[in-house]
mmCIF file of C-alpha atoms in Angstrom:
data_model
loop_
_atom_site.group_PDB
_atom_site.id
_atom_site.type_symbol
_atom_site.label_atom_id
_atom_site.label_comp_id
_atom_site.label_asym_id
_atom_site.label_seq_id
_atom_site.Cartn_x
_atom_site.Cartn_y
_atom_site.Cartn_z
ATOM 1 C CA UNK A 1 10.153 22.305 -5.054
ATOM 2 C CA UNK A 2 12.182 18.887 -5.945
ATOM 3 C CA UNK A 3 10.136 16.119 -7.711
ATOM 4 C CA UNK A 4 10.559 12.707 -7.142
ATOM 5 C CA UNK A 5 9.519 9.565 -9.048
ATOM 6 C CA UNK A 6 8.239 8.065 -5.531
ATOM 7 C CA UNK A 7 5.184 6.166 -7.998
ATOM 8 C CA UNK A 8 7.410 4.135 -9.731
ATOM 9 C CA UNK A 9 9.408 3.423 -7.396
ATOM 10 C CA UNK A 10 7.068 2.303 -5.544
ATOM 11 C CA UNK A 11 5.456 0.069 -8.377
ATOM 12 C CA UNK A 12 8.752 -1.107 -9.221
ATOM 13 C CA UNK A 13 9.558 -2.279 -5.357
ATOM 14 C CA UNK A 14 6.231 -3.402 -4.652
ATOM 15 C CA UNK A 15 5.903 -5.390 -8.028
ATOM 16 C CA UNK A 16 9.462 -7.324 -7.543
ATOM 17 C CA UNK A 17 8.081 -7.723 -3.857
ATOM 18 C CA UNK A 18 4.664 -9.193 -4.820
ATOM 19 C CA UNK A 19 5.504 -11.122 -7.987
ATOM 20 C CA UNK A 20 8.033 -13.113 -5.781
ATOM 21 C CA UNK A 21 5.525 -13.935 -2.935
ATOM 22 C CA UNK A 22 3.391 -15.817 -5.520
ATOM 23 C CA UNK A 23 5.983 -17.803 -6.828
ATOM 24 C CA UNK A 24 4.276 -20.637 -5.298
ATOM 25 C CA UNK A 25 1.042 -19.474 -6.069
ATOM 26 C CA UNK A 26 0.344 -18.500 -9.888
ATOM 27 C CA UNK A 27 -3.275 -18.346 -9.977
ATOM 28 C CA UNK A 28 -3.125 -14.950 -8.759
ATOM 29 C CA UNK A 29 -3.025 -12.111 -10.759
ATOM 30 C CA UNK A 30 -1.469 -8.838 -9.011
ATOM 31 C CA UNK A 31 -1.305 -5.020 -10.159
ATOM 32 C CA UNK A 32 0.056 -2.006 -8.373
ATOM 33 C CA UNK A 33 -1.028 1.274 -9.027
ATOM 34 C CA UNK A 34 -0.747 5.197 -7.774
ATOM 35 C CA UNK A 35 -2.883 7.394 -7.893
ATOM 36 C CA UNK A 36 -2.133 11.673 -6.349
ATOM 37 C CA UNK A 37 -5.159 12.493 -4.046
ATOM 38 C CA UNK A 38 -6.008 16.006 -4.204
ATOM 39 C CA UNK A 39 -7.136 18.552 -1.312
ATOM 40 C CA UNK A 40 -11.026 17.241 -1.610
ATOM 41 C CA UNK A 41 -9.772 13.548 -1.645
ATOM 42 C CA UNK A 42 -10.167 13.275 -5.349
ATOM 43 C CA UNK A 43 -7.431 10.803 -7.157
ATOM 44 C CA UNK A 44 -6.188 10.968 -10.410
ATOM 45 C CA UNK A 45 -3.274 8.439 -11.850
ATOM 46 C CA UNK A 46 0.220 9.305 -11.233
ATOM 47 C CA UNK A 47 1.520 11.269 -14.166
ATOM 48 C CA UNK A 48 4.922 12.493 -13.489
ATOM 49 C CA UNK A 49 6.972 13.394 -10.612
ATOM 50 C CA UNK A 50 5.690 13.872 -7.337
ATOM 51 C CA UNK A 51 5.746 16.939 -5.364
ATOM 52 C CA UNK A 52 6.573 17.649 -1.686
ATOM 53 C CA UNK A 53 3.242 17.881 0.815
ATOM 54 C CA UNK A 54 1.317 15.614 -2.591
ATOM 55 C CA UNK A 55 -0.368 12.543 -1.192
ATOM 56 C CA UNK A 56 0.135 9.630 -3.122
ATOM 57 C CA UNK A 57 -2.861 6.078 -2.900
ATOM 58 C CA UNK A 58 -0.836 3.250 -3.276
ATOM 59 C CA UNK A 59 -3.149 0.339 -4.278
ATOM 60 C CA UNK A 60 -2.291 -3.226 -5.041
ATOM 61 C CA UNK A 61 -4.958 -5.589 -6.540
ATOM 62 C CA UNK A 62 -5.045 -9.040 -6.518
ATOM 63 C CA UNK A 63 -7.842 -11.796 -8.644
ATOM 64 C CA UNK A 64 -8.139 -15.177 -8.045
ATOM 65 C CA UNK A 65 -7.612 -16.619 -11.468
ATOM 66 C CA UNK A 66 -7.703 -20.130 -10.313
ATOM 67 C CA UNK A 67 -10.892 -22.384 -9.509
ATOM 68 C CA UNK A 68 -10.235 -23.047 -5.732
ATOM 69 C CA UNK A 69 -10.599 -20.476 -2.659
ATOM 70 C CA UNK A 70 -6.831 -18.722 -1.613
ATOM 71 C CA UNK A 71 -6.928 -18.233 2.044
ATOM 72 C CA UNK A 72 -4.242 -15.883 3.902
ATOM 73 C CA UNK A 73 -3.050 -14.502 1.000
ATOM 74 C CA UNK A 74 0.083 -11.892 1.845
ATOM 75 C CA UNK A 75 -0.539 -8.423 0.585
ATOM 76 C CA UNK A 76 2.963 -6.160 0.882
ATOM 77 C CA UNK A 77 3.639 -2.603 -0.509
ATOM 78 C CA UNK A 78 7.050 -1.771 -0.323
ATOM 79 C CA UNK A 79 7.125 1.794 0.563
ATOM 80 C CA UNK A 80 9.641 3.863 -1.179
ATOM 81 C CA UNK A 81 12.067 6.160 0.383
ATOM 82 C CA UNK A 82 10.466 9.697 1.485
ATOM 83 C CA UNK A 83 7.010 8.562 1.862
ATOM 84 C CA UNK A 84 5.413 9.302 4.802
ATOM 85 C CA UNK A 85 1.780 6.976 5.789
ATOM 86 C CA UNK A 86 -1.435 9.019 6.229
ATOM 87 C CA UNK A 87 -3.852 6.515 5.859
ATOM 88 C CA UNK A 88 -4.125 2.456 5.645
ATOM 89 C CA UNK A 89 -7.560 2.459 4.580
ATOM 90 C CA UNK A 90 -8.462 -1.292 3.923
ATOM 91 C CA UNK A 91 -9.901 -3.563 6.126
ATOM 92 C CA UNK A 92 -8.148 -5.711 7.800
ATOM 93 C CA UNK A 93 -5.880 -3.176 9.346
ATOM 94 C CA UNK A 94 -2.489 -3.874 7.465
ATOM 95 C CA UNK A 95 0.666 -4.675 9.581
ATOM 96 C CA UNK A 96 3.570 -2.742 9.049
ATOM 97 C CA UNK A 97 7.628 -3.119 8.990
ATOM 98 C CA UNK A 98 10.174 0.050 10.231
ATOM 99 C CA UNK A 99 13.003 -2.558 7.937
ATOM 100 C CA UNK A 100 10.840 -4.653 5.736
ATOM 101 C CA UNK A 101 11.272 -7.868 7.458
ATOM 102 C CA UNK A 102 9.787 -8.056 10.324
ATOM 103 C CA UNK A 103 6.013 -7.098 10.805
ATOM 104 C CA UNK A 104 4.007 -5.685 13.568
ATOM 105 C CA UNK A 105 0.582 -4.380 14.216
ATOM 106 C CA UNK A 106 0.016 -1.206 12.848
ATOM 107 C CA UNK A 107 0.162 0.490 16.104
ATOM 108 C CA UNK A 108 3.617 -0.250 16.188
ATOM 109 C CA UNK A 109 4.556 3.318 16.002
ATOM 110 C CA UNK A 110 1.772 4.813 17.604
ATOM 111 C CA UNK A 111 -1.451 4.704 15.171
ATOM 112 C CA UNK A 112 -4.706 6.564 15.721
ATOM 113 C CA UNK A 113 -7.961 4.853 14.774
ATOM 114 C CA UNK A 114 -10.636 7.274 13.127
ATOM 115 C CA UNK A 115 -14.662 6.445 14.398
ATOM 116 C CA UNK A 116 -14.996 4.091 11.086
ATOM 117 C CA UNK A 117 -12.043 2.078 12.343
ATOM 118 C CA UNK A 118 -9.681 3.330 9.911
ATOM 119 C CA UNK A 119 -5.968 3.540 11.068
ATOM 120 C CA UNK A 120 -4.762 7.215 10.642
ATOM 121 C CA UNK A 121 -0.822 7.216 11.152
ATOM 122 C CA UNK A 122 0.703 9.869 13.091
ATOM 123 C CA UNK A 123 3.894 11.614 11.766
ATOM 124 C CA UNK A 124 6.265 9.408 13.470
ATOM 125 C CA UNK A 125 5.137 6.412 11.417
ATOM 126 C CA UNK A 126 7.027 7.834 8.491
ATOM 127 C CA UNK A 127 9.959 4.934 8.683
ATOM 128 C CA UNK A 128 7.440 2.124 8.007
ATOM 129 C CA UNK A 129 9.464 0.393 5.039
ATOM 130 C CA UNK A 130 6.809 -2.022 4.285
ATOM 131 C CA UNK A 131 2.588 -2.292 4.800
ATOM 132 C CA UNK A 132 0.964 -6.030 4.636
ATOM 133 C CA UNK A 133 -2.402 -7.133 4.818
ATOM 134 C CA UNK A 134 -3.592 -10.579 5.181
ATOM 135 C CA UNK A 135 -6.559 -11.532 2.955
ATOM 136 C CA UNK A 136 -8.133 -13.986 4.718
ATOM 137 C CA UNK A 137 -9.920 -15.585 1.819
ATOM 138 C CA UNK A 138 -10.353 -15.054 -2.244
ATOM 139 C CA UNK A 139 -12.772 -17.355 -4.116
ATOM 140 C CA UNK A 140 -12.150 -18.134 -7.168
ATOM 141 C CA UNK A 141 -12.595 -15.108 -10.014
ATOM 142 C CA UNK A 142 -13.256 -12.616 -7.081
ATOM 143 C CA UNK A 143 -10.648 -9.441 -6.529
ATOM 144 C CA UNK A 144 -9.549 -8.111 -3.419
ATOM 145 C CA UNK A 145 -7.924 -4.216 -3.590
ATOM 146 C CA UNK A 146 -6.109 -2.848 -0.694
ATOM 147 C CA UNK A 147 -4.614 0.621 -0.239
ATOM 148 C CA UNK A 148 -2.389 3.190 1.911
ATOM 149 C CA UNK A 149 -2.000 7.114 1.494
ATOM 150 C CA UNK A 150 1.043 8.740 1.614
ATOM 151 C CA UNK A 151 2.619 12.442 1.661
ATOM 152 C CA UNK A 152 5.587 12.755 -0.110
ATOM 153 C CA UNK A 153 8.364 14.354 1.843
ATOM 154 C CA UNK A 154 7.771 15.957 5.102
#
């Protein structure tokens, strides 16, 4: 089976992508990290090269460092070549870019919502370049987390 290094990649592109849209705002502290979800939904951290049919949880955490509320603060995870979306499991529903520019609703490519609400992307999602949530409001020493699963390769 090939490997690929789709977790840093991924950290590397969503990183560059996040540490730029806070040029303006340095009070918050970011992180990106991957984790490979096993067959009972377990994670572990990324150690290593990923494997074709592994899921991968992307998650990108942000702190208000400051001492004033951030409202609409932009959430993106670049997502790296070969990566195909599962799962967006945060709340708000993230929206989502087939070239990295320009972003839509999630349902953009056809999304399924589970019962809880949770958008469950169908295999034709799989050219989403880029995921963004909106968080609507951090106080001040609070930390939001969002996340998205992905299967490597098809």
């Amino acid at each position: 089976m090939k490997q690929r290094n789709f977790w840093l990649a991924g950290i590397l592109a969503g990183t560059s992508l996040i540490t730029g849209a806070f040029a303006s705002v340095p009070a918050v502290a970011s992180h990106v990290s991957a984790y490979k979800v096993d067959k009972d939904g377990h994670v572990e951290h990324v150690h290593g090269a990923a494997i074709r049919g592994e899921k991968i949880e992307y998650r990108l955490t942000y702190t208000n460092l400051s001492h004033r509320s951030i409202r609409n603060l932009p959430a993106t995870l670049t997502v790296p070549d070969g990566l195909f979306l599962v799962t967006a499991k945060s709340a708000p529903s993230p929206s989502a870019s087939l070239d990295g520019r320009e972003f839509h609703k999630l349902a953009l490519a056809g999304s399924e919502f589970s019962a809880s609400g949770v958008a469950v992307a169908a295999e034709r999602n799989a050219h989403y370049r880029a995921l963004r949530w909106n968080v609507s409001y951090l106080a001040p020493g609070r930390t939001q987390v969002v996340y998205a699963v992905f299967r490597v390769g098809k």
